[in-house]
Coordinates of C-alpha atoms in Angstrom, one line a residue:
X1 CA 20.6 -40.3 -45.0
X2 CA 19.7 -37.6 -42.4
X3 CA 16.1 -36.6 -42.2
X4 CA 17.3 -33.1 -41.1
X5 CA 20.7 -31.5 -41.1
X6 CA 19.9 -28.4 -39.0
X7 CA 17.0 -26.4 -37.5
X8 CA 15.3 -23.9 -39.8
X9 CA 15.8 -21.1 -37.4
X10 CA 19.5 -21.7 -37.2
X11 CA 20.3 -21.4 -40.9
X12 CA 22.5 -18.3 -41.3
X13 CA 25.2 -16.9 -43.6
X14 CA 27.6 -19.5 -42.1
X15 CA 25.9 -22.1 -44.3
X16 CA 26.0 -20.0 -47.4
X17 CA 26.2 -22.1 -50.6
X18 CA 25.7 -25.4 -48.6
X19 CA 23.0 -28.0 -49.1
X20 CA 20.7 -28.4 -46.2
X21 CA 17.7 -30.6 -45.3
X22 CA 15.1 -28.9 -43.1
X23 CA 11.9 -30.1 -41.4
X24 CA 9.2 -28.0 -39.9
X25 CA 5.8 -26.4 -40.3
X26 CA 4.5 -24.0 -42.9
X27 CA 3.9 -20.8 -41.1
X28 CA 2.9 -18.9 -44.2
X29 CA 2.8 -19.5 -47.9
X30 CA 3.1 -16.6 -50.4
X31 CA 2.6 -16.8 -54.2
X32 CA 4.3 -13.9 -55.8
X33 CA 3.3 -14.6 -59.4
X34 CA 5.5 -17.4 -60.5
X35 CA 7.6 -17.8 -57.4
X36 CA 6.3 -19.3 -54.1
X37 CA 7.8 -18.3 -50.8
X38 CA 7.3 -20.5 -47.8
X39 CA 8.1 -19.4 -44.2
X40 CA 9.2 -22.6 -42.6
X41 CA 9.0 -22.7 -38.8
X42 CA 10.4 -24.9 -36.1
X43 CA 11.3 -24.4 -32.4
X44 CA 14.4 -22.4 -33.3
X45 CA 12.6 -19.9 -35.5
X46 CA 11.9 -19.2 -39.2
X47 CA 13.7 -19.5 -42.5
X48 CA 12.4 -18.3 -45.9
X49 CA 12.2 -21.1 -48.5
X50 CA 12.0 -20.2 -52.2
X51 CA 10.2 -22.5 -54.7
X52 CA 10.6 -21.6 -58.4
X53 CA 8.9 -23.0 -61.5
X54 CA 12.2 -24.4 -62.8
X55 CA 11.6 -27.5 -60.6
X56 CA 8.1 -28.4 -61.7
X57 CA 7.5 -31.2 -59.2
X58 CA 8.7 -29.1 -56.2
X59 CA 6.7 -26.1 -57.5
X60 CA 3.5 -28.2 -57.8
X61 CA 3.9 -29.5 -54.3
X62 CA 4.4 -25.9 -53.0
X63 CA 1.2 -24.8 -54.7
X64 CA -0.7 -27.2 -52.5
X65 CA 0.9 -26.2 -49.2
X66 CA -1.3 -24.6 -46.5
X67 CA -0.6 -23.3 -43.0
X68 CA 0.6 -25.9 -40.5
X69 CA 1.5 -28.6 -43.1
X70 CA 4.5 -30.5 -41.8
X71 CA 7.1 -30.6 -44.5
X72 CA 10.7 -31.5 -45.4
X73 CA 12.8 -29.2 -47.6
X74 CA 16.1 -30.1 -49.3
X75 CA 17.8 -27.1 -50.9
X76 CA 20.8 -24.8 -51.0
X77 CA 21.4 -21.7 -48.8
X78 CA 21.8 -18.5 -50.8
X79 CA 21.8 -14.7 -50.0
X80 CA 18.6 -12.8 -50.1
X81 CA 18.4 -10.2 -52.9
X82 CA 19.4 -6.7 -51.8
X83 CA 16.6 -4.9 -50.0
X84 CA 14.8 -8.0 -48.9
X85 CA 16.8 -8.9 -45.8
X86 CA 15.1 -9.1 -42.3
X87 CA 17.2 -8.0 -39.4
X88 CA 14.7 -9.4 -36.9
X89 CA 15.5 -13.0 -37.9
X90 CA 18.7 -15.1 -37.4
X91 CA 18.1 -16.3 -40.9
X92 CA 17.1 -12.9 -42.2
X93 CA 20.1 -12.5 -44.6
X94 CA 19.6 -15.8 -46.4
X95 CA 17.0 -18.0 -48.0
X96 CA 16.8 -21.6 -49.0
X97 CA 16.2 -22.4 -52.7
X98 CA 14.2 -25.6 -52.6
X99 CA 15.3 -28.5 -54.7
X100 CA 13.0 -31.1 -53.2
X101 CA 9.8 -30.5 -51.1
X102 CA 8.0 -33.4 -49.3
X103 CA 4.8 -33.1 -47.4
X104 CA 5.3 -35.3 -44.3
X105 CA 1.8 -34.7 -43.0
X106 CA -0.9 -32.2 -44.2
X107 CA -3.0 -30.3 -41.7
X108 CA -6.7 -29.4 -41.6
X109 CA -7.5 -25.7 -41.4
X110 CA -6.3 -24.5 -37.9
X111 CA -9.0 -23.0 -35.6
X112 CA -7.0 -19.8 -35.4
X113 CA -4.0 -18.1 -36.9
X114 CA -0.9 -18.6 -34.9
X115 CA 0.0 -14.9 -35.1
X116 CA -3.4 -13.9 -33.7
X117 CA -2.6 -11.9 -30.5
X118 CA -6.3 -11.5 -29.5
X119 CA -7.1 -15.2 -28.7
X120 CA -9.2 -15.9 -25.7
X121 CA -7.6 -18.1 -23.1
X122 CA -10.3 -20.7 -23.5
X123 CA -9.5 -21.1 -27.2
X124 CA -5.8 -21.3 -26.4
X125 CA -6.3 -24.0 -23.7
X126 CA -8.8 -26.1 -25.7
X127 CA -6.3 -26.1 -28.7
X128 CA -3.2 -26.1 -26.5
X129 CA -1.1 -28.2 -28.9
X130 CA -1.5 -25.5 -31.6
X131 CA -1.1 -22.7 -29.0
X132 CA 2.2 -24.3 -27.9
X133 CA 3.5 -24.0 -31.5
X134 CA 3.3 -20.2 -31.3
X135 CA 6.6 -18.4 -30.9
X136 CA 5.4 -16.8 -27.7
X137 CA 4.8 -20.1 -26.0
X138 CA 7.9 -21.8 -27.6
X139 CA 10.1 -19.0 -26.2
X140 CA 8.5 -19.2 -22.7
X141 CA 9.0 -23.0 -22.5
X142 CA 12.6 -22.7 -23.8
X143 CA 13.1 -20.1 -21.1
X144 CA 11.7 -22.4 -18.5
X145 CA 14.1 -25.2 -19.6
X146 CA 17.1 -22.8 -19.4
X147 CA 16.1 -21.6 -15.9
X148 CA 15.8 -25.2 -14.7
X149 CA 19.2 -26.0 -16.2
X150 CA 20.9 -23.0 -14.6
X151 CA 19.4 -23.9 -11.2
X152 CA 20.7 -27.5 -11.5
X153 CA 24.1 -26.2 -12.5
X154 CA 24.3 -23.9 -9.5
X155 CA 23.1 -26.6 -7.0
X156 CA 25.4 -29.2 -8.4
X157 CA 28.3 -26.8 -8.1
X158 CA 27.4 -26.2 -4.5
X159 CA 27.3 -29.9 -3.5
X160 CA 23.5 -30.5 -3.6
X161 CA 22.2 -33.9 -4.8
X162 CA 18.9 -34.6 -6.5
X163 CA 16.9 -37.1 -4.5
X164 CA 13.3 -38.0 -5.4
X165 CA 10.6 -38.2 -2.7
X166 CA 7.2 -40.0 -2.9
X167 CA 4.2 -38.7 -4.8
X168 CA 1.8 -41.0 -2.9
X169 CA 2.2 -40.0 0.8
X170 CA 0.2 -39.4 4.0
X171 CA -2.3 -36.6 4.4
X172 CA -0.9 -34.0 6.9
X173 CA -2.2 -30.6 7.7
X174 CA -0.1 -28.1 5.8
X175 CA -2.5 -25.2 5.2
X176 CA -4.4 -26.1 2.0
X177 CA -6.6 -29.0 1.2
X178 CA -4.9 -32.2 0.0
X179 CA -5.6 -34.0 -3.2
X180 CA -6.6 -37.5 -2.0
X181 CA -5.9 -40.8 -3.8
X182 CA -8.0 -43.8 -2.7
X183 CA -6.2 -47.1 -2.1
X184 CA -7.6 -50.1 -3.9
X185 CA -5.6 -52.5 -1.6
X186 CA -6.4 -50.9 1.7
X187 CA -10.2 -50.4 2.0
X188 CA -11.2 -47.0 3.1
X189 CA -7.6 -45.7 3.2
X190 CA -6.2 -42.8 1.2
X191 CA -2.9 -41.5 0.0
X192 CA -2.4 -37.7 -0.5
X193 CA -0.5 -36.0 -3.2
X194 CA 2.2 -33.9 -1.5
X195 CA 1.7 -30.2 -1.0
X196 CA 5.5 -30.1 -0.7
X197 CA 8.2 -32.6 0.1
X198 CA 8.7 -30.8 3.5
X199 CA 8.7 -33.8 5.9
X200 CA 10.7 -36.0 3.5
X201 CA 13.4 -33.5 2.9
X202 CA 13.8 -33.0 6.7
X203 CA 14.1 -36.8 7.1
X204 CA 16.8 -36.7 4.4
X205 CA 18.7 -34.2 6.6
X206 CA 18.3 -36.5 9.6
X207 CA 19.6 -39.3 7.3
X208 CA 22.8 -37.4 6.7
X209 CA 22.5 -36.4 3.0
X210 CA 23.4 -32.8 4.0
X211 CA 22.4 -31.0 0.8
X212 CA 19.3 -32.1 -1.1
X213 CA 17.3 -30.7 -3.9
X214 CA 14.5 -31.5 -6.3
X215 CA 12.6 -29.8 -9.1
X216 CA 9.4 -31.4 -8.3
X217 CA 5.6 -31.3 -8.6
X218 CA 3.5 -30.2 -5.7
X219 CA -0.3 -30.3 -5.3
X220 CA -2.7 -28.0 -3.5
X221 CA -6.5 -28.1 -3.7
X222 CA -7.1 -24.4 -3.2
X223 CA -8.9 -21.6 -4.9
X224 CA -6.9 -20.5 -8.0
X225 CA -5.8 -17.2 -9.5
X226 CA -3.3 -16.0 -12.1
X227 CA -0.2 -17.0 -10.0
X228 CA -1.6 -20.3 -8.7
X229 CA -2.1 -23.8 -10.1
X230 CA -3.4 -27.0 -8.5
X231 CA -0.2 -28.7 -9.6
X232 CA 2.9 -26.5 -9.6
X233 CA 6.6 -27.0 -9.8
X234 CA 8.9 -26.2 -6.9
X235 CA 12.7 -25.8 -6.7
X236 CA 12.9 -27.6 -3.4
X237 CA 16.1 -27.4 -1.3
X238 CA 17.2 -28.4 2.2
X239 CA 20.7 -28.2 3.8
X240 CA 22.3 -29.0 7.1
X241 CA 24.6 -27.1 9.3
X242 CA 23.9 -23.6 7.8
X243 CA 22.5 -20.6 9.6
X244 CA 19.5 -18.6 8.4
X245 CA 21.9 -15.9 7.0
X246 CA 24.0 -18.5 5.2
X247 CA 21.0 -20.1 3.6
X248 CA 19.7 -16.7 2.4
X249 CA 23.1 -15.7 1.0
X250 CA 23.4 -19.0 -1.0
X251 CA 20.0 -18.8 -2.6
X252 CA 20.1 -15.1 -3.3
X253 CA 23.2 -16.2 -5.3
X254 CA 21.3 -18.8 -7.1
X255 CA 18.5 -16.4 -8.1
X256 CA 20.9 -13.7 -9.2
X257 CA 23.2 -16.0 -11.2
X258 CA 20.1 -17.5 -13.0
X259 CA 19.0 -14.0 -14.0
X260 CA 22.5 -13.2 -15.1
X261 CA 23.2 -16.4 -17.1
X262 CA 19.7 -16.7 -18.7
X263 CA 18.8 -13.1 -19.4
X264 CA 22.1 -11.2 -18.9
X265 CA 20.5 -9.1 -16.1
X266 CA 22.0 -8.2 -12.8
X267 CA 18.9 -7.7 -10.5
X268 CA 21.2 -6.5 -7.7
X269 CA 21.6 -7.4 -4.1
X270 CA 18.6 -8.3 -1.9
X271 CA 17.9 -5.8 0.9
X272 CA 16.6 -7.3 4.1
X273 CA 13.3 -6.1 5.7
X274 CA 11.6 -7.4 8.8
X275 CA 8.0 -8.6 8.4
X276 CA 6.7 -6.0 10.8
X277 CA 8.3 -3.2 8.8
X278 CA 6.9 -4.5 5.5
X279 CA 3.4 -4.5 7.0
X280 CA 3.9 -1.1 8.6
X281 CA 5.1 0.6 5.4
X282 CA 3.4 -1.3 2.7
X283 CA 0.6 -3.5 4.2
X284 CA 2.1 -6.5 2.5
X285 CA 4.6 -9.2 3.3
X286 CA 5.7 -9.2 -0.4
X287 CA 5.9 -5.4 -1.2
X288 CA 6.6 -4.2 -4.7
X289 CA 9.6 -1.9 -4.0
X290 CA 9.4 -0.4 -7.4
X291 CA 6.4 1.6 -6.2
X292 CA 7.7 4.6 -4.2
X293 CA 4.6 5.1 -2.1
X294 CA 4.5 4.2 1.6
X295 CA 1.9 4.2 4.4
X296 CA 1.9 6.8 7.1
X297 CA 0.6 5.5 10.5
X298 CA -2.3 7.6 11.8
X299 CA -4.0 5.3 14.3
X300 CA -2.9 7.2 17.4
X301 CA -3.9 10.6 15.9
X302 CA -7.5 9.5 15.1
X303 CA -8.6 8.1 18.5
X304 CA -10.5 11.3 19.5
X305 CA -11.7 12.7 16.2
X306 CA -15.5 13.1 15.6
X307 CA -15.3 11.0 12.4
X308 CA -16.4 7.6 13.6
X309 CA -15.1 6.0 10.5
X310 CA -11.6 6.8 11.8
X311 CA -12.0 6.9 15.6
X312 CA -13.8 3.5 15.7
X313 CA -10.9 1.5 14.2
X314 CA -8.4 3.7 16.0
X315 CA -9.8 2.6 19.4
X316 CA -10.2 -1.0 18.4
X317 CA -7.6 -3.5 19.5
X318 CA -7.4 -4.9 15.9
X319 CA -8.0 -1.7 14.1
X320 CA -5.7 0.5 12.0
X321 CA -5.8 3.9 10.3
X322 CA -3.2 4.8 7.7
X323 CA -2.6 7.5 5.1
X324 CA -1.2 7.1 1.6
X325 CA 0.2 10.3 0.1
X326 CA 0.1 10.4 -3.7
X327 CA 2.4 13.2 -5.0
X328 CA 0.7 15.3 -7.6
X329 CA -2.5 13.2 -7.0
X330 CA -4.6 16.4 -6.8
X331 CA -4.9 16.2 -10.5
X332 CA -7.0 13.1 -10.3
X333 CA -10.6 13.5 -11.3
X334 CA -13.5 12.6 -9.0
X335 CA -14.2 9.8 -11.4
X336 CA -10.8 8.3 -10.9
X337 CA -11.1 8.6 -7.1
X338 CA -14.5 6.9 -7.3
X339 CA -12.9 4.1 -9.4
X340 CA -10.2 3.6 -6.7
X341 CA -13.0 3.5 -4.1
X342 CA -14.7 0.7 -5.9
X343 CA -11.3 -1.1 -6.2
X344 CA -10.6 -1.2 -2.5
X345 CA -14.0 -2.7 -1.8
X346 CA -12.7 -5.9 -3.5
X347 CA -10.5 -6.3 -0.5
X348 CA -13.2 -5.7 2.1
X349 CA -12.9 -1.9 2.6
X350 CA -16.2 -0.1 3.1
X351 CA -14.9 3.0 1.3
X352 CA -12.0 5.2 0.6
X353 CA -11.6 8.6 2.4
X354 CA -9.4 11.2 0.7
X355 CA -8.1 14.8 1.0
X356 CA -6.8 17.0 -1.8
X357 CA -4.1 19.4 -0.8
X358 CA -4.8 22.5 -2.9
X359 CA -2.7 24.9 -0.8
X360 CA -0.5 23.3 1.9
X361 CA 0.3 26.7 3.5
X362 CA -3.3 27.6 4.0
X363 CA -4.0 24.9 6.6
X364 CA -7.6 23.6 6.9
X365 CA -8.7 26.2 4.3
X366 CA -6.3 24.7 1.7
X367 CA -7.7 21.2 1.9
X368 CA -10.6 19.8 -0.2
X369 CA -12.5 16.8 1.2
X370 CA -15.9 15.9 2.7
X371 CA -14.1 14.6 5.8
X372 CA -12.1 17.7 6.8
X373 CA -14.9 19.2 8.8
X374 CA -14.9 16.1 11.1
X375 CA -11.2 16.3 11.9
X376 CA -9.9 18.6 14.6
X377 CA -6.9 21.0 14.0
X378 CA -4.4 18.7 15.7
X379 CA -5.3 15.8 13.5
X380 CA -5.1 17.9 10.4
X381 CA -1.7 19.3 11.5
X382 CA -0.4 15.7 12.1
X383 CA -1.7 14.5 8.8
X384 CA 0.2 17.2 7.0
X385 CA 3.4 16.8 9.1
X386 CA 3.6 13.1 9.0
X387 CA 2.8 12.6 5.3
X388 CA 4.9 15.6 4.2
X389 CA 2.0 16.5 1.9
X390 CA 2.6 19.5 -0.5
X391 CA 0.3 21.5 -2.6
X392 CA -1.1 19.4 -5.4
X393 CA -0.9 16.1 -3.5
X394 CA -3.7 13.7 -2.7
X395 CA -4.0 11.7 0.5
X396 CA -5.9 8.5 0.7
X397 CA -7.0 7.0 4.0
X398 CA -7.7 3.4 5.1
X399 CA -9.5 2.8 8.4
X400 CA -10.8 -0.7 9.4
X401 CA -9.5 -3.9 10.9
X402 CA -5.8 -4.0 10.4
X403 CA -6.0 -6.9 7.9
X404 CA -8.6 -5.1 5.8
X405 CA -6.5 -1.9 5.8
X406 CA -3.3 -3.7 4.9
X407 CA -5.0 -5.7 2.1
X408 CA -7.0 -2.8 0.6
X409 CA -4.4 0.0 1.0
X410 CA -1.6 -2.3 0.0
X411 CA -3.4 -3.2 -3.2
X412 CA -4.3 0.5 -3.8
X413 CA -0.6 1.5 -3.4
X414 CA 0.4 -0.9 -6.1
X415 CA -2.5 0.0 -8.4
X416 CA -1.8 3.7 -8.2
X417 CA 1.9 3.2 -8.7
X418 CA 1.4 1.0 -11.8
X419 CA -1.3 3.3 -13.3
X420 CA -0.5 5.6 -16.2
X421 CA -0.7 8.5 -13.7
X422 CA 1.8 6.7 -11.5
X423 CA 4.2 6.0 -14.3
X424 CA 4.0 9.6 -15.6
X425 CA 4.7 11.0 -12.1
X426 CA 7.6 8.7 -11.5
X427 CA 5.8 6.8 -8.7
X428 CA 7.3 3.6 -10.0
X429 CA 10.9 3.1 -10.9
X430 CA 13.3 0.3 -11.7
X431 CA 12.8 -3.0 -13.7
X432 CA 13.8 -5.4 -10.9
X433 CA 13.5 -4.9 -7.1
X434 CA 14.4 -8.0 -5.1
X435 CA 13.9 -8.3 -1.3
X436 CA 14.2 -10.7 1.6
X437 CA 11.4 -10.4 4.1
X438 CA 12.5 -12.0 7.4
X439 CA 11.3 -12.4 11.0
X440 CA 7.8 -13.6 10.4
X441 CA 5.5 -14.2 13.3
X442 CA 5.4 -17.9 14.1
X443 CA 1.6 -18.0 14.6
X444 CA -1.5 -16.1 13.7
X445 CA -4.7 -16.3 15.8
X446 CA -7.9 -17.6 14.4
X447 CA -10.5 -15.7 16.4
X448 CA -13.4 -17.8 15.1
X449 CA -11.8 -21.1 16.1
X450 CA -10.0 -19.6 19.1
X451 CA -6.7 -21.2 18.3
X452 CA -3.3 -20.4 16.9
X453 CA -2.3 -21.4 13.4
X454 CA 1.2 -21.7 11.9
X455 CA 2.1 -18.8 9.6
X456 CA 4.4 -20.9 7.4
X457 CA 4.2 -24.5 8.6
X458 CA 4.5 -26.2 12.0
X459 CA 8.1 -27.3 11.4
X460 CA 9.5 -23.8 11.4
X461 CA 12.0 -23.0 14.2
X462 CA 11.4 -20.1 16.6
X463 CA 14.1 -17.5 17.1
X464 CA 16.6 -18.4 19.8
X465 CA 15.1 -17.6 23.2
X466 CA 11.5 -17.7 22.0
X467 CA 11.0 -21.4 22.7
X468 CA 9.6 -20.7 26.2
X469 CA 6.9 -18.5 24.8
X470 CA 5.5 -21.3 22.6
X471 CA 3.2 -22.4 25.5
X472 CA 2.9 -19.2 27.5
X473 CA 2.5 -16.5 24.8
X474 CA 2.6 -17.9 21.2
X475 CA 1.8 -14.5 19.7
X476 CA 5.3 -13.2 20.8
X477 CA 7.2 -15.9 19.0
X478 CA 9.1 -14.9 15.9
X479 CA 10.2 -17.5 13.4
X480 CA 13.5 -18.1 11.6
X481 CA 11.6 -17.7 8.4
X482 CA 12.3 -15.8 5.2
X483 CA 10.6 -15.1 1.9
X484 CA 12.4 -14.1 -1.4
X485 CA 10.3 -11.4 -3.1
X486 CA 10.8 -9.9 -6.5
X487 CA 8.6 -7.0 -7.9
X488 CA 5.8 -7.7 -5.4
X489 CA 5.7 -11.5 -6.2
X490 CA 6.8 -14.1 -3.6
X491 CA 9.3 -16.2 -5.5
X492 CA 9.7 -18.6 -2.6
X493 CA 10.0 -19.0 1.1
X494 CA 11.8 -21.1 3.6
X495 CA 13.0 -21.4 7.2
X496 CA 15.3 -23.0 9.6
X497 CA 13.5 -26.1 10.8
X498 CA 13.0 -27.5 14.3
X499 CA 15.6 -30.2 14.8
X500 CA 14.8 -31.1 18.4
X501 CA 11.8 -33.3 19.3
X502 CA 11.1 -31.4 22.6
X503 CA 10.7 -28.0 20.7
X504 CA 8.6 -29.6 17.9
X505 CA 6.3 -31.1 20.6
X506 CA 5.9 -27.6 22.1
X507 CA 4.9 -26.2 18.7
X508 CA 2.3 -28.9 18.3
X509 CA 0.9 -28.1 21.7
X510 CA 0.7 -24.4 20.8
X511 CA -1.3 -25.4 17.7
X512 CA -3.6 -27.6 19.9
X513 CA -2.3 -30.8 18.4
X514 CA -2.2 -33.1 21.3
X515 CA 0.3 -35.9 21.8
X516 CA -2.0 -38.6 20.4
X517 CA -2.8 -36.6 17.2
X518 CA 0.9 -35.6 16.8
X519 CA 1.9 -39.3 17.1
X520 CA -0.7 -40.3 14.6
X521 CA 0.1 -37.6 12.0
X522 CA 3.8 -36.9 12.6
X523 CA 5.1 -39.8 14.6
X524 CA 7.7 -40.7 12.0
X525 CA 9.2 -37.2 12.1
X526 CA 9.1 -37.0 15.9
X527 CA 10.8 -40.4 16.2
X528 CA 13.5 -39.4 13.6
X529 CA 14.3 -36.1 15.4
X530 CA 15.4 -38.2 18.5
X531 CA 18.3 -39.8 16.5
X532 CA 20.7 -36.9 16.5
X533 CA 18.9 -34.8 14.0
X534 CA 21.2 -32.0 12.7
X535 CA 20.3 -28.3 12.6
X536 CA 18.9 -27.8 9.1
X537 CA 16.8 -25.5 7.0
X538 CA 15.9 -24.8 3.4
X539 CA 13.8 -22.9 0.9
X540 CA 11.3 -23.7 -1.8
X541 CA 11.2 -21.5 -4.9
X542 CA 8.3 -21.6 -7.3
X543 CA 9.7 -22.4 -10.7
X544 CA 6.5 -21.4 -12.4
X545 CA 6.5 -17.9 -10.8
X546 CA 10.3 -17.5 -11.4
X547 CA 9.8 -18.1 -15.1
X548 CA 6.6 -16.0 -15.3
X549 CA 8.5 -13.0 -13.9
X550 CA 11.5 -13.5 -16.2
X551 CA 9.2 -13.9 -19.3
X552 CA 7.1 -10.9 -18.4
X553 CA 4.0 -13.1 -18.6
X554 CA 0.8 -12.2 -16.8
X555 CA -0.2 -15.7 -15.8
X556 CA 1.4 -19.0 -14.7
X557 CA -0.5 -20.6 -17.5
X558 CA 1.7 -18.9 -20.0
X559 CA 4.8 -20.7 -18.7
X560 CA 3.3 -24.2 -18.1
X561 CA 2.9 -26.6 -21.1
X562 CA -0.4 -28.1 -20.0
X563 CA -2.0 -25.9 -17.3
X564 CA -5.3 -26.0 -15.5
X565 CA -7.9 -23.2 -15.7
X566 CA -9.0 -21.2 -12.6
X567 CA -11.7 -23.9 -12.1
X568 CA -8.9 -26.6 -11.9
X569 CA -9.8 -28.1 -15.3
X570 CA -7.7 -29.2 -18.3
X571 CA -9.7 -28.0 -21.3
X572 CA -7.4 -30.0 -23.7
X573 CA -8.1 -33.4 -22.1
X574 CA -11.4 -32.5 -20.4
X575 CA -10.0 -33.6 -17.0
X576 CA -11.3 -34.2 -14.4
X577 CA -13.8 -36.6 -15.8
X578 CA -16.1 -39.4 -14.8
X579 CA -14.9 -43.0 -14.2
X580 CA -16.9 -46.2 -14.6
X581 CA -18.6 -48.0 -11.8
X582 CA -16.2 -50.9 -12.0
X583 CA -13.3 -48.6 -11.1
X584 CA -15.2 -47.1 -8.2
X585 CA -16.1 -50.6 -6.8
X586 CA -12.4 -51.6 -6.9
X587 CA -11.6 -48.5 -4.9
X588 CA -14.5 -49.2 -2.4
X589 CA -16.1 -45.9 -3.3
X590 CA -19.8 -45.0 -3.8
X591 CA -20.8 -41.6 -5.0
X592 CA -23.2 -39.7 -2.8
X593 CA -24.4 -37.5 -5.7
X594 CA -23.9 -39.3 -9.0
X595 CA -23.7 -37.2 -12.1
X596 CA -27.2 -36.6 -13.5
X597 CA -28.9 -37.9 -10.3

């Protein structure tokens, strides 16, 4: 005897007149004066169950039902009466007349209604099991499953094999702090949870496996935000004997086919943009191309103006001055402009200069701004010429260190574009705008530490011909690196790797990692590269971000079953938590600041 013959949400007219056995949860119970209706829910959706008084025992059981009772229903599928159908449900044209009703497990009163759309995230995460019953979360996790399956199908069809790599590994510098795991057996020694399988997948290429992939957990102990988690899932891929362009073409195909097969959407081909152009035009290495606003470079024009806010950064080696023209922005109120001024301060900007163009033909007299009096005629003429400003436009300016300008004005560009004003003015268009950003610099300089750091990771290959600059002028080196960007979100990034030991050693020296430290931390990789390591490269795509974008969710936590908060806590299990003294002794650990001390 089957406990269930079909899912509740899959009962349709195809089963008309047939006997079915269903299991699920009471989403809602309605007593319509002698007839009780039960909306039965499972992972596939809802079906309406009708309990009438003719079956006294079934009706009595139905009277005692409450939300979230787990029940079994045996009954017959019949058509709903005319005028009562629901076109929004698969089962909307039928109902199930209950012959038998069994309570498999009652429920206490839930802490919230599952259809409440105003729940706080804290409430949702504390009661995550109930939150996961909600259709919104059920749909998101089903979407995640479908995405993972499509990725596996694509990779399998292209000759990739799934190989697991260790979760307990060695602590290596990869940009973020490691999660450390103390060893009980080796006193004072620690494993690290992997920030990525980077070194192992390179070793697999040296070992000749040619095409590897994993959908795997990675761990980074870093400050969190909506699109970050301390443990996240990565579609991790590596391949041998493919050029940078071939790798990009293959994984663009994977992303596009996944969208097509899961959502029925063609997101279009990925244009290719150099990193320097992305920073010049958008101030971001992951620009949202749906927003039609672009920067106008004004650094050279502002070197000799009286306005020190502009001339100071313009004459500084690391300074930048840009303009951002907002078509029709002259309609913005002073309050709105002040709001944007406060917004850019989040990104380190000291303020936000602006000019309203009331009459473009009137020159200086047609401009409204407290800064116009401090700008000479040539500067004003260049502003109008370069930005192409017309009457009714608004021009924002950013002037500071280049990083501050890029961060602040880049964020402002996106905020204005996505605002109600931006939408009404057509400053944002298109549902999906993918992009490859390529030719990243290999290194960025840490002025405080007076050293170079790797922009991606230290195993990224320089462009051909740039190897000699690794030791003489690292700032000139461009990497064979690429990021896949969609709607201003970095889906993933990758690179062609260094496959020669002599080049890898040069990179370590550029990073001030001497031979002894390199041997200690990466000796196993350097040794492996000496055994005929093939040219290889790959990419890592964040599954969580991928699904978040496809689901239209605002947070990674909405596409992960059991996520952490922004303070890296699990509110469901109350992790992390204390451990007893016996466990600490076994691990040779003594707490410096015990809880409550």
